[in-house]
XYZ file of C-alpha atoms in Angstrom:
689
model
C -7.990 1.950 -41.844
C -8.529 -1.894 -41.584
C -11.982 -2.066 -40.258
C -13.318 -5.525 -39.980
C -16.772 -6.287 -38.473
C -17.284 -9.811 -37.021
C -20.533 -11.133 -35.750
C -20.683 -14.749 -34.394
C -23.783 -16.446 -33.361
C -24.192 -19.720 -31.588
C -27.786 -19.850 -32.949
C -28.614 -18.502 -35.906
C -32.132 -17.633 -35.198
C -31.477 -16.450 -31.729
C -34.046 -14.291 -30.159
C -33.811 -12.565 -26.718
C -37.255 -11.719 -25.279
C -37.758 -8.288 -23.633
C -40.987 -7.627 -22.178
C -42.769 -4.484 -22.274
C -42.903 -4.311 -18.723
C -39.267 -4.545 -18.403
C -38.610 -1.940 -21.215
C -40.993 0.753 -19.678
C -39.569 0.213 -16.329
C -36.109 1.131 -17.904
C -37.457 4.486 -18.827
C -38.847 5.315 -15.360
C -36.790 6.634 -12.499
C -35.291 3.397 -11.052
C -35.482 2.577 -7.177
C -32.111 2.268 -5.563
C -30.564 -1.080 -6.037
C -31.040 -3.712 -8.581
C -34.489 -4.960 -9.754
C -36.271 -8.062 -10.874
C -33.260 -10.009 -10.243
C -31.261 -8.401 -13.177
C -28.116 -6.308 -13.225
C -28.901 -3.795 -16.084
C -25.904 -1.352 -15.624
C -22.439 -1.251 -14.659
C -22.955 -0.222 -10.942
C -26.068 -2.288 -10.694
C -28.154 1.017 -10.876
C -27.585 4.278 -12.091
C -26.965 5.580 -8.583
C -23.866 3.109 -8.619
C -24.819 1.510 -5.447
C -23.748 -1.946 -6.490
C -26.554 -3.368 -4.317
C -28.818 -6.393 -4.863
C -31.625 -7.356 -2.546
C -31.270 -11.076 -3.473
C -30.646 -13.320 -0.438
C -30.522 -16.839 -1.653
C -26.868 -16.939 -1.218
C -26.446 -16.264 2.400
C -23.779 -16.752 5.296
C -24.895 -20.321 5.664
C -24.397 -21.334 2.226
C -21.793 -19.129 0.615
C -19.058 -21.778 1.199
C -21.117 -24.399 -0.567
C -21.344 -22.482 -4.025
C -20.421 -24.319 -6.978
C -19.142 -23.104 -10.590
C -22.224 -22.756 -12.722
C -20.324 -21.828 -15.996
C -16.980 -20.186 -16.775
C -15.946 -18.243 -19.955
C -12.325 -17.518 -21.117
C -11.513 -14.430 -23.165
C -8.485 -15.818 -24.948
C -10.067 -16.101 -28.231
C -11.412 -12.616 -28.251
C -8.220 -10.929 -29.483
C -5.066 -11.297 -31.235
C -3.269 -12.260 -27.895
C -4.073 -13.191 -24.236
C -5.429 -10.593 -21.798
C -4.222 -10.748 -18.285
C -6.027 -7.980 -16.728
C -9.882 -8.402 -17.179
C -11.728 -5.614 -15.529
C -15.280 -6.141 -16.797
C -18.306 -5.930 -14.579
C -20.946 -7.675 -16.899
C -24.358 -6.967 -17.205
C -27.598 -9.497 -17.113
C -30.697 -8.743 -18.792
C -33.669 -10.996 -20.050
C -31.519 -14.007 -19.251
C -28.265 -12.899 -21.150
C -25.043 -11.802 -19.687
C -23.153 -9.284 -21.730
C -19.580 -8.275 -21.201
C -16.405 -6.912 -23.049
C -13.428 -8.885 -23.126
C -10.074 -9.694 -25.060
C -7.312 -7.497 -26.066
C -9.431 -5.937 -28.944
C -12.293 -5.331 -26.533
C -14.830 -7.696 -27.914
C -18.424 -7.948 -26.728
C -20.076 -11.154 -25.992
C -23.609 -12.183 -25.190
C -23.805 -15.496 -23.001
C -26.512 -17.578 -22.020
C -26.925 -16.637 -18.347
C -27.643 -20.190 -17.226
C -24.811 -21.955 -19.231
C -22.225 -19.463 -20.196
C -22.657 -20.468 -23.793
C -21.823 -17.629 -26.263
C -24.679 -16.418 -28.097
C -22.947 -14.037 -30.185
C -19.500 -12.078 -30.262
C -18.832 -8.451 -31.888
C -15.251 -7.443 -32.452
C -13.953 -4.587 -34.267
C -10.349 -4.457 -35.960
C -9.352 -0.890 -35.585
C -5.802 -1.352 -36.887
C -3.259 1.200 -36.282
C -5.871 3.386 -34.426
C -6.564 0.475 -31.975
C -2.957 -0.531 -31.707
C -1.725 2.914 -30.607
C -4.710 3.428 -28.359
C -3.722 4.900 -24.666
C -6.488 2.572 -23.134
C -5.788 -0.919 -24.623
C -7.354 -3.177 -22.347
C -10.648 -4.804 -22.736
C -12.412 -2.164 -20.702
C -14.521 -2.041 -17.664
C -17.977 -2.738 -19.098
C -20.737 -1.500 -21.561
C -24.253 -0.265 -21.525
C -27.700 -1.714 -22.283
C -30.709 0.237 -23.378
C -34.179 -0.589 -24.458
C -37.400 1.163 -25.242
C -39.530 -1.998 -24.917
C -39.402 -2.605 -28.647
C -35.720 -2.779 -29.414
C -32.646 -3.344 -27.163
C -29.281 -1.900 -27.828
C -25.729 -2.694 -26.327
C -23.463 0.602 -26.336
C -19.807 0.268 -25.776
C -16.506 2.396 -26.468
C -13.699 0.733 -28.450
C -9.836 1.226 -27.400
C -9.500 3.478 -30.343
C -12.344 5.752 -28.956
C -15.229 4.852 -31.212
C -18.691 4.329 -29.919
C -20.513 1.178 -31.138
C -24.240 0.459 -30.982
C -25.158 -3.168 -31.462
C -28.547 -4.965 -31.729
C -28.777 -6.858 -28.269
C -30.344 -9.837 -29.928
C -27.846 -10.590 -32.710
C -24.887 -8.537 -32.114
C -25.311 -6.868 -35.596
C -24.143 -3.074 -35.561
C -27.355 -0.853 -35.542
C -27.240 0.714 -39.119
C -29.184 4.130 -38.213
C -26.687 4.892 -35.383
C -23.771 7.012 -36.646
C -22.207 5.654 -39.547
C -23.111 2.048 -39.908
C -23.524 1.721 -36.056
C -20.268 3.606 -35.278
C -19.866 7.320 -33.882
C -16.093 8.464 -34.191
C -15.351 10.131 -31.029
C -12.311 11.874 -32.038
C -14.534 14.173 -34.172
C -17.158 16.708 -33.181
C -15.012 17.223 -29.771
C -15.103 21.093 -29.759
C -11.267 21.302 -30.213
C -8.409 21.086 -32.512
C -8.704 18.263 -35.053
C -7.448 14.958 -33.477
C -5.593 12.456 -35.540
C -7.912 9.349 -35.991
C -5.037 6.796 -35.608
C -2.681 8.424 -33.317
C -4.650 11.045 -31.299
C -4.016 9.653 -27.481
C -7.611 9.755 -26.108
C -9.810 6.860 -25.352
C -11.976 5.346 -22.494
C -12.004 2.278 -20.175
C -15.166 3.066 -18.410
C -18.816 2.035 -19.679
C -20.829 4.701 -21.099
C -23.940 5.518 -19.019
C -27.472 6.003 -20.539
C -30.643 7.470 -19.068
C -33.483 9.198 -20.802
C -32.167 8.276 -24.219
C -29.051 10.145 -23.585
C -25.573 8.372 -23.594
C -22.948 10.134 -21.758
C -19.076 9.556 -22.857
C -16.129 10.652 -20.990
C -12.572 10.658 -21.905
C -8.946 9.124 -20.717
C -5.578 9.547 -21.643
C -1.891 8.272 -21.239
C -0.690 8.560 -17.929
C -0.179 12.127 -16.789
C 3.015 11.276 -14.976
C 5.476 12.292 -17.646
C 3.577 14.239 -20.259
C 5.195 15.028 -23.495
C 4.044 18.631 -23.574
C 2.155 21.280 -21.148
C -0.666 20.962 -23.837
C -2.910 18.108 -24.844
C -6.393 16.902 -25.783
C -8.978 18.233 -23.569
C -11.169 15.647 -21.796
C -14.522 17.149 -22.688
C -17.718 15.319 -21.749
C -20.585 14.828 -24.416
C -24.161 13.433 -24.507
C -25.394 11.688 -27.500
C -28.778 10.555 -28.796
C -29.074 6.757 -28.155
C -31.101 6.168 -31.238
C -29.123 8.104 -33.867
C -25.597 8.684 -32.230
C -25.929 12.401 -32.764
C -24.219 14.744 -30.230
C -26.837 16.589 -28.135
C -24.308 18.430 -25.892
C -20.624 18.975 -24.768
C -19.666 20.177 -21.305
C -16.200 21.820 -21.364
C -14.182 20.611 -18.248
C -11.758 23.328 -19.170
C -13.887 26.376 -19.169
C -13.822 28.683 -22.141
C -13.658 32.511 -21.911
C -16.738 33.905 -20.418
C -17.591 30.526 -18.786
C -17.872 29.999 -15.109
C -14.373 28.836 -13.768
C -12.143 30.398 -16.696
C -10.780 32.773 -14.310
C -9.195 29.942 -12.341
C -6.705 29.538 -14.982
C -3.767 31.884 -14.903
C -2.499 33.482 -18.059
C -3.548 31.716 -21.246
C -3.290 28.388 -19.493
C -7.085 27.374 -20.152
C -6.235 27.467 -23.911
C -3.437 24.874 -24.112
C -3.737 22.627 -21.020
C -5.493 19.382 -21.794
C -6.693 16.243 -19.978
C -9.322 17.240 -17.293
C -11.353 14.321 -18.372
C -13.827 11.849 -16.923
C -12.333 8.539 -17.050
C -14.052 7.096 -14.080
C -17.816 6.046 -13.919
C -20.498 8.554 -13.825
C -23.825 8.387 -11.939
C -27.163 9.685 -12.636
C -30.320 10.655 -11.024
C -33.025 10.422 -13.313
C -35.388 12.326 -11.087
C -33.502 15.434 -10.766
C -32.381 15.004 -14.520
C -28.671 15.240 -13.427
C -25.564 13.324 -14.168
C -22.609 13.539 -11.867
C -19.145 13.912 -13.300
C -15.831 12.845 -11.431
C -13.305 14.958 -12.929
C -9.492 14.362 -13.241
C -6.355 16.307 -13.065
C -5.288 18.709 -15.876
C -2.129 17.952 -17.900
C 0.662 16.916 -15.602
C -0.024 14.901 -12.670
C 2.942 16.246 -10.280
C 3.709 19.919 -11.731
C 1.265 22.456 -12.273
C 3.587 25.611 -13.170
C 2.254 25.856 -16.621
C -1.363 26.054 -15.137
C -1.258 28.478 -12.325
C -4.658 28.902 -10.435
C -7.263 26.338 -8.902
C -8.075 24.805 -12.348
C -11.730 24.420 -12.317
C -13.222 21.871 -13.096
C -10.359 19.535 -12.441
C -10.678 17.238 -9.367
C -14.088 18.436 -8.919
C -17.797 16.821 -8.820
C -19.641 18.637 -11.407
C -23.566 17.971 -11.858
C -24.994 18.835 -15.267
C -28.363 18.422 -16.923
C -28.913 15.114 -18.502
C -30.671 16.597 -21.252
C -28.534 19.753 -22.014
C -25.247 19.278 -20.408
C -25.466 22.475 -18.510
C -23.770 22.999 -15.335
C -26.072 23.041 -12.329
C -23.420 22.930 -9.648
C -19.666 22.031 -8.861
C -17.564 21.221 -5.864
C -13.822 21.043 -6.163
C -12.156 18.325 -3.940
C -8.634 19.247 -4.615
C -7.198 22.752 -5.690
C -4.315 22.995 -8.449
C -3.633 19.226 -7.894
C -0.231 17.857 -8.085
C -0.662 14.471 -6.392
C -2.384 12.470 -8.862
C -5.902 12.647 -6.948
C -7.867 12.015 -10.036
C -11.419 11.208 -8.799
C -11.301 7.453 -9.765
C -14.765 6.029 -9.383
C -18.422 6.650 -9.535
C -20.071 8.975 -6.897
C -22.621 6.936 -4.999
C -26.084 8.396 -4.688
C -28.187 7.730 -1.799
C -31.005 9.366 0.228
C -30.008 9.590 3.948
C -31.316 11.234 7.137
C -28.793 13.584 8.820
C -30.115 15.094 12.373
C -33.728 14.321 11.292
C -33.429 15.738 8.017
C -33.855 13.889 4.841
C -31.087 14.643 2.292
C -30.508 13.430 -1.161
C -26.709 12.902 -0.936
C -23.925 12.036 -3.113
C -20.787 10.184 -1.630
C -17.382 10.328 -3.389
C -14.561 7.830 -2.416
C -11.182 8.948 -3.292
C -7.473 8.065 -3.691
C -6.741 10.134 -0.606
C -9.053 8.222 1.473
C -11.388 11.179 2.061
C -15.130 10.457 1.682
C -16.885 13.563 0.306
C -20.623 13.874 1.040
C -22.485 16.414 -0.741
C -26.167 17.272 -1.180
C -26.693 16.258 -4.679
C -29.313 18.775 -5.518
C -27.323 21.713 -4.494
C -23.825 20.577 -4.202
C -23.535 21.699 -0.492
C -21.545 19.623 1.911
C -23.824 17.499 4.218
C -21.146 18.088 6.823
C -18.647 20.858 6.943
C -15.565 20.792 4.723
C -13.048 23.200 5.871
C -10.517 24.981 3.782
C -7.333 24.477 5.798
C -3.711 25.875 5.206
C -1.471 23.351 3.702
C 2.548 23.011 3.008
C 4.138 25.082 0.166
C 6.688 23.368 -1.963
C 9.930 24.354 -3.586
C 9.608 23.846 -7.363
C 10.723 26.818 -9.238
C 7.656 28.385 -11.171
C 5.011 26.130 -9.488
C 1.667 27.433 -8.183
C 0.823 26.479 -4.803
C -2.970 26.654 -3.473
C -2.520 28.193 0.183
C -5.485 25.882 1.435
C -7.129 22.703 0.587
C -10.791 21.179 1.387
C -10.794 18.902 4.568
C -14.060 16.997 5.272
C -14.812 17.008 8.919
C -17.054 13.693 8.443
C -16.554 10.976 7.966
C -12.843 10.637 9.046
C -10.357 9.598 6.653
C -10.790 5.964 6.074
C -7.064 5.111 5.311
C -3.615 6.318 5.420
C -2.781 10.113 4.469
C 0.459 11.785 4.150
C 3.243 10.005 6.176
C 4.637 10.586 9.571
C 7.125 8.496 11.906
C 4.280 7.295 13.518
C 3.168 5.454 10.565
C 6.231 3.456 10.072
C 6.316 -0.185 11.007
C 6.729 -0.859 14.718
C 6.428 -4.333 15.333
C 9.919 -4.179 17.158
C 11.916 -1.396 18.058
C 14.583 -2.576 15.513
C 12.126 -2.451 12.756
C 11.206 0.972 13.720
C 14.773 2.009 13.882
C 15.518 0.677 10.347
C 12.279 2.401 9.121
C 13.294 5.767 10.476
C 16.776 5.717 8.925
C 15.391 4.480 5.451
C 12.961 7.601 5.226
C 15.424 10.017 6.775
C 16.488 11.499 3.263
C 12.869 11.924 2.287
C 10.406 14.559 3.059
C 7.566 13.475 5.414
C 4.327 15.542 5.978
C 0.452 15.474 6.342
C -1.750 15.053 3.453
C -1.157 17.681 0.597
C 2.530 17.993 1.255
C 3.822 18.770 -2.388
C 6.083 16.680 -4.497
C 9.595 17.800 -3.477
C 12.574 18.766 -5.910
C 14.904 16.096 -5.513
C 18.680 16.762 -4.227
C 21.292 14.503 -3.393
C 21.600 16.128 -0.017
C 17.970 15.626 0.495
C 14.974 15.678 0.247
C 15.387 12.946 -2.175
C 11.397 13.136 -2.738
C 8.130 13.306 -0.681
C 6.769 10.231 0.857
C 3.038 10.157 1.167
C -0.029 7.795 1.539
C -3.457 8.544 -0.021
C -1.965 10.287 -3.216
C -0.767 8.531 -6.578
C -0.564 5.374 -4.488
C -4.283 5.215 -4.395
C -6.271 4.276 -1.203
C -9.550 3.736 -3.217
C -9.241 3.321 -7.034
C -11.615 2.797 -9.845
C -13.817 0.006 -8.408
C -15.214 2.454 -5.880
C -17.675 1.833 -3.274
C -21.010 0.009 -2.614
C -24.040 1.149 -0.722
C -26.881 -0.455 1.203
C -30.179 1.360 0.879
C -31.674 -0.432 3.765
C -29.212 0.327 6.509
C -27.682 3.421 4.933
C -24.350 1.817 5.144
C -21.638 2.735 2.533
C -18.717 0.200 2.078
C -15.408 0.942 0.598
C -12.229 -1.134 0.288
C -8.931 0.593 0.274
C -5.227 -0.016 0.564
C -2.557 1.413 2.791
C 0.224 2.475 0.324
C 3.206 4.887 -0.020
C 4.002 7.097 -3.039
C 7.307 8.589 -3.836
C 6.785 11.960 -5.432
C 10.008 13.789 -6.701
C 10.872 16.338 -9.422
C 14.248 16.399 -10.778
C 16.074 19.969 -10.985
C 16.036 21.241 -14.641
C 18.963 21.657 -16.910
C 20.183 25.443 -17.301
C 17.315 27.351 -18.705
C 14.965 24.358 -18.456
C 11.665 23.729 -16.641
C 11.123 21.539 -13.630
C 9.881 18.112 -14.755
C 9.328 15.085 -12.946
C 12.020 12.157 -13.256
C 9.855 9.443 -11.657
C 6.921 8.480 -9.855
C 6.780 5.275 -8.054
C 4.436 3.457 -5.763
C 5.217 1.278 -2.648
C 2.309 -1.025 -2.498
C 2.693 -1.949 1.333
C 6.239 -2.947 0.527
C 6.206 -4.248 -3.244
C 7.253 -1.309 -5.534
C 5.876 -0.946 -8.628
C 7.598 1.581 -10.979
C 5.540 4.088 -13.226
C 8.758 5.447 -14.809
C 12.104 4.419 -15.789
C 15.421 5.941 -16.578
C 16.783 9.423 -16.648
C 19.016 11.559 -18.729
C 20.038 13.408 -15.653
C 23.597 13.544 -14.411
C 25.250 14.705 -11.199
C 23.005 15.478 -8.260
C 20.030 14.691 -10.415
C 21.394 11.179 -11.324
C 22.033 10.574 -7.481
C 18.367 11.533 -6.641
C 16.919 9.474 -9.361
C 18.830 6.443 -8.137
C 17.476 7.063 -4.555
C 13.984 7.385 -6.095
C 14.459 3.725 -7.550
C 15.215 2.400 -4.107
C 13.059 -0.300 -2.497
C 11.374 1.190 0.305
C 11.107 -1.861 2.400
C 12.501 -2.786 5.945
C 14.021 -6.342 5.801
C 11.583 -7.141 2.952
C 8.681 -5.938 5.160
C 6.198 -2.963 4.222
C 7.479 0.373 5.582
C 4.108 1.344 7.328
C 1.975 -0.290 9.884
C -0.615 -2.683 8.889
C -3.582 -3.167 8.099
C -2.229 -3.106 4.403
C -5.724 -3.141 3.107
C -9.164 -2.715 4.701
C -12.836 -2.582 4.263
C -14.718 0.160 6.001
C -18.441 0.399 6.775
C -19.711 3.908 7.200
C -22.928 4.827 8.618
C -24.149 7.623 6.166
C -26.814 9.020 8.546
C -24.196 9.977 11.288
C -20.868 10.082 9.318
C -19.377 7.365 11.777
C -17.764 4.210 10.917
C -19.835 1.077 11.866
C -16.905 -1.159 11.642
C -13.481 -1.474 9.907
C -11.741 -4.716 9.190
C -8.614 -5.977 7.486
C -9.252 -6.927 3.880
C -7.774 -10.493 3.033
C -5.239 -12.845 4.628
C -1.853 -11.907 5.749
C 0.694 -13.204 3.155
C 2.939 -15.858 4.310
C 6.009 -13.945 3.630
C 4.907 -11.209 6.290
C 3.057 -13.752 8.852
C 6.253 -16.190 8.538
C 8.930 -13.510 8.583
C 11.781 -14.133 10.913
C 11.794 -10.667 12.373
C 8.193 -11.351 13.382
C 8.547 -14.610 15.131
C 6.918 -15.161 18.320
C 4.727 -12.170 18.137
C 0.903 -12.060 18.283
C 0.074 -10.326 15.425
C -3.445 -9.022 14.130
C -4.900 -9.794 10.828
C -2.896 -7.645 8.506
C -4.846 -7.775 5.171
C -3.362 -8.592 1.912
C -1.240 -5.771 0.248
C -2.954 -4.173 -2.827
C -6.492 -4.950 -1.948
C -8.738 -2.103 -2.969
C -11.169 -4.168 -5.110
C -14.745 -3.654 -5.813
C -17.409 -4.898 -3.478
C -21.036 -6.138 -3.726
C -23.580 -5.753 -1.315
C -26.719 -7.918 -0.870
C -29.523 -8.556 1.578
C -27.062 -10.012 4.148
C -23.501 -10.122 2.738
C -20.725 -7.937 1.436
C -18.731 -9.828 -1.074
C -15.317 -8.914 -2.340
C -12.320 -10.883 -3.910
C -8.532 -10.433 -3.491
C -6.577 -8.728 -5.951
C -3.266 -10.453 -5.481
C -1.838 -14.095 -6.240
C -0.772 -15.847 -3.245
C -0.995 -19.186 -1.458
C -4.776 -19.839 -0.214
C -5.273 -21.527 2.938
C -5.287 -24.888 1.354
C -1.731 -24.213 -0.197
C -3.034 -23.658 -3.717
C -1.745 -20.839 -5.970
C -4.728 -18.308 -6.268
C -6.892 -15.796 -4.337
C -10.264 -15.912 -2.113
C -13.573 -14.373 -2.795
C -14.667 -13.625 0.689
C -18.214 -12.961 2.126
C -18.506 -10.829 5.211
C -21.487 -10.145 7.491
C -22.578 -6.799 6.293
C -23.588 -5.802 9.722
C -20.320 -6.812 11.603
C -17.649 -7.116 9.102
C -17.034 -10.519 10.304
C -15.992 -12.834 7.442
C -18.331 -15.791 7.169
C -17.023 -17.778 4.322
C -14.566 -17.660 1.405
C -14.405 -19.322 -2.076
C -11.189 -20.188 -3.749
C -10.498 -18.587 -7.116
C -7.675 -19.695 -9.466
C -6.827 -16.126 -10.030
C -7.283 -12.624 -8.168
C -10.542 -10.627 -8.700
C -9.815 -7.995 -11.349
C -13.493 -7.065 -12.175
C -16.120 -6.080 -9.610
C -18.659 -8.895 -8.630
C -22.298 -8.835 -9.665
C -25.287 -11.060 -9.145
C -28.797 -12.045 -10.732
C -31.538 -14.426 -10.304
C -32.165 -16.793 -13.056
C -34.801 -19.797 -12.960
C -35.002 -19.423 -9.204
C -31.185 -19.481 -8.612
C -29.230 -16.755 -7.799
C -25.806 -16.587 -9.503
C -22.484 -14.571 -8.521
C -20.060 -13.666 -11.187
C -16.726 -12.261 -11.130
C -13.990 -11.471 -13.578
C -10.512 -13.032 -12.811
C -7.124 -12.713 -14.168
C -3.610 -11.764 -13.336
C 0.004 -13.175 -13.444
C 0.004 -15.825 -15.955
C -3.698 -16.420 -15.734
C -5.677 -15.093 -18.624
C -8.987 -13.394 -18.343
C -12.123 -15.470 -17.396
C -15.866 -14.761 -16.234
C -16.611 -17.384 -13.346
C -20.290 -17.815 -12.348
C -21.264 -19.513 -9.141
C -24.637 -20.900 -7.862
C -25.943 -23.092 -5.031
C -26.231 -26.842 -5.484
C -29.908 -27.849 -5.196
C -29.467 -29.491 -1.870
C -27.897 -26.215 -0.407
C -30.530 -23.934 -1.545
C -32.825 -22.406 1.068
C -36.068 -24.299 1.377
C -38.009 -21.330 -0.123
C -35.836 -21.527 -3.188
C -35.824 -25.269 -3.939
């Protein structure tokens, strides 16, 4: 393998001062939210709140923010990247981020954006064939007060430890600073070059333990019923030695093994944790949001409820021993992977203090559990759900339904969900969906037939309401904020050839009218080919989204009561909708921008989030807007122009008396860039000048 290690330093004798007090603080249980004006972990804190108490940037001056510095990632790989998803860290006056198609790590001066050092690992074929090729979503920082390290995972699934001062690999960690994550995995040997396992998420670190999950190729059209298993492991942050492994697919004799029919636990794979994890240091628990087993839409080869798939699992930080679990979806077949970090919070319900955990999901349910015990804070009821028609499939008769909070975005699909601006548009929509199966949430994928149903249409499934950016939480007001999109997915299974098994032909998504296809082509003929052609149809009505607006929204939820504080459309209505001839003369409410389910940042007074899609801005420029909302009311108070959409989640820090706001942008033909904003001197509050 061609393994080339590169370290670049802007200042040869660079030193990063890490005070003993900061180092000691990093080892103590952290209060909720960021501290000392820094942003030391992916979610701001280990509870994944994405909250900062900084208040220099407020509703009165947000619109006056100016660019403090910009950093393009074009030179960090062999080709440009167009989907930079990083949330940078800031510790000790240095910003750390991943970037570029080789997932390089950079250290930047937090005041100027000057690159201090860069580390890049050329993994050759191993990196080129990786299932998770992008620049990743971030990295982790660790210090004991004497030394400081950056830990990240390469596209080729290698864990690398770097000296935070210089960017050099830590010699005493693994082999010359590298731990091969395809080894010591408690399963059959994985090919180091072609084994299809990787990770986008940032590692999480607490009490000197690094926790690593696993991600795979899309589960829509797997090559086999078997695959690599997505076990979760804990490693010693100093040596890289594996401390523990948690088997997300239980082994014989383990709790949950009996939920896998036949011998399916032995050959089924996936069931990894590709999303961010959260940690409660005081309880000594790490919370794992687990994905589906092998095959997102057909589970006939894995009968049973399939623990610990689509479950929140609490394991001991030091040992990996399971403390409790709660399964959100039994025997999944809708691609309802748990996509984001659980948010940890201390709330008061009916006068009783509760250490809680709130999990946002693709299906627009917020599952709220006691994070000490796993018990629901409000009842979660097992309710009957429809049974499907796929030969050989195993269907769970019930699924869990939270009674509080209410679903915060669309679920399933009914006639009443269809566009209804005018009677003519509603009639066209009804005609368009007639060949499809509609139904409530958990209506199974349909076996596609020419005479119908072509497929199941549903919201809050593969067409994720909330995806990997997740939610944010205000510990002062006990309010959770979650962005979501209203999307329709087509879930269809093509009938098998004689003697074959039912397999999915296609999974497609109608993102509020703009289709993005997840599969292509079919070898089917006759009725199957006709069904395949119908699945590829564009489900829009005269070019308008087939469902009612808003097409994206932000919801604020009172976590003491489970009720909504407010809900607003997220982003401006696109001109192609607002100016559509069929809507001329209608008094339309704000509709939000299709596809917006980006990450949010909450501060002392503001909720901040950027748009995900390109489009003309209010001034007519091509780009997107970074918006600030009054966090108490949801009223938009200001917006900033961005030359490209927000593709990472925003973060904030204080340096030299000035609050900075940083966001990763990219998309379309615009390559990855970190943009930092700060206030000009005259716009700063008097107390901060």
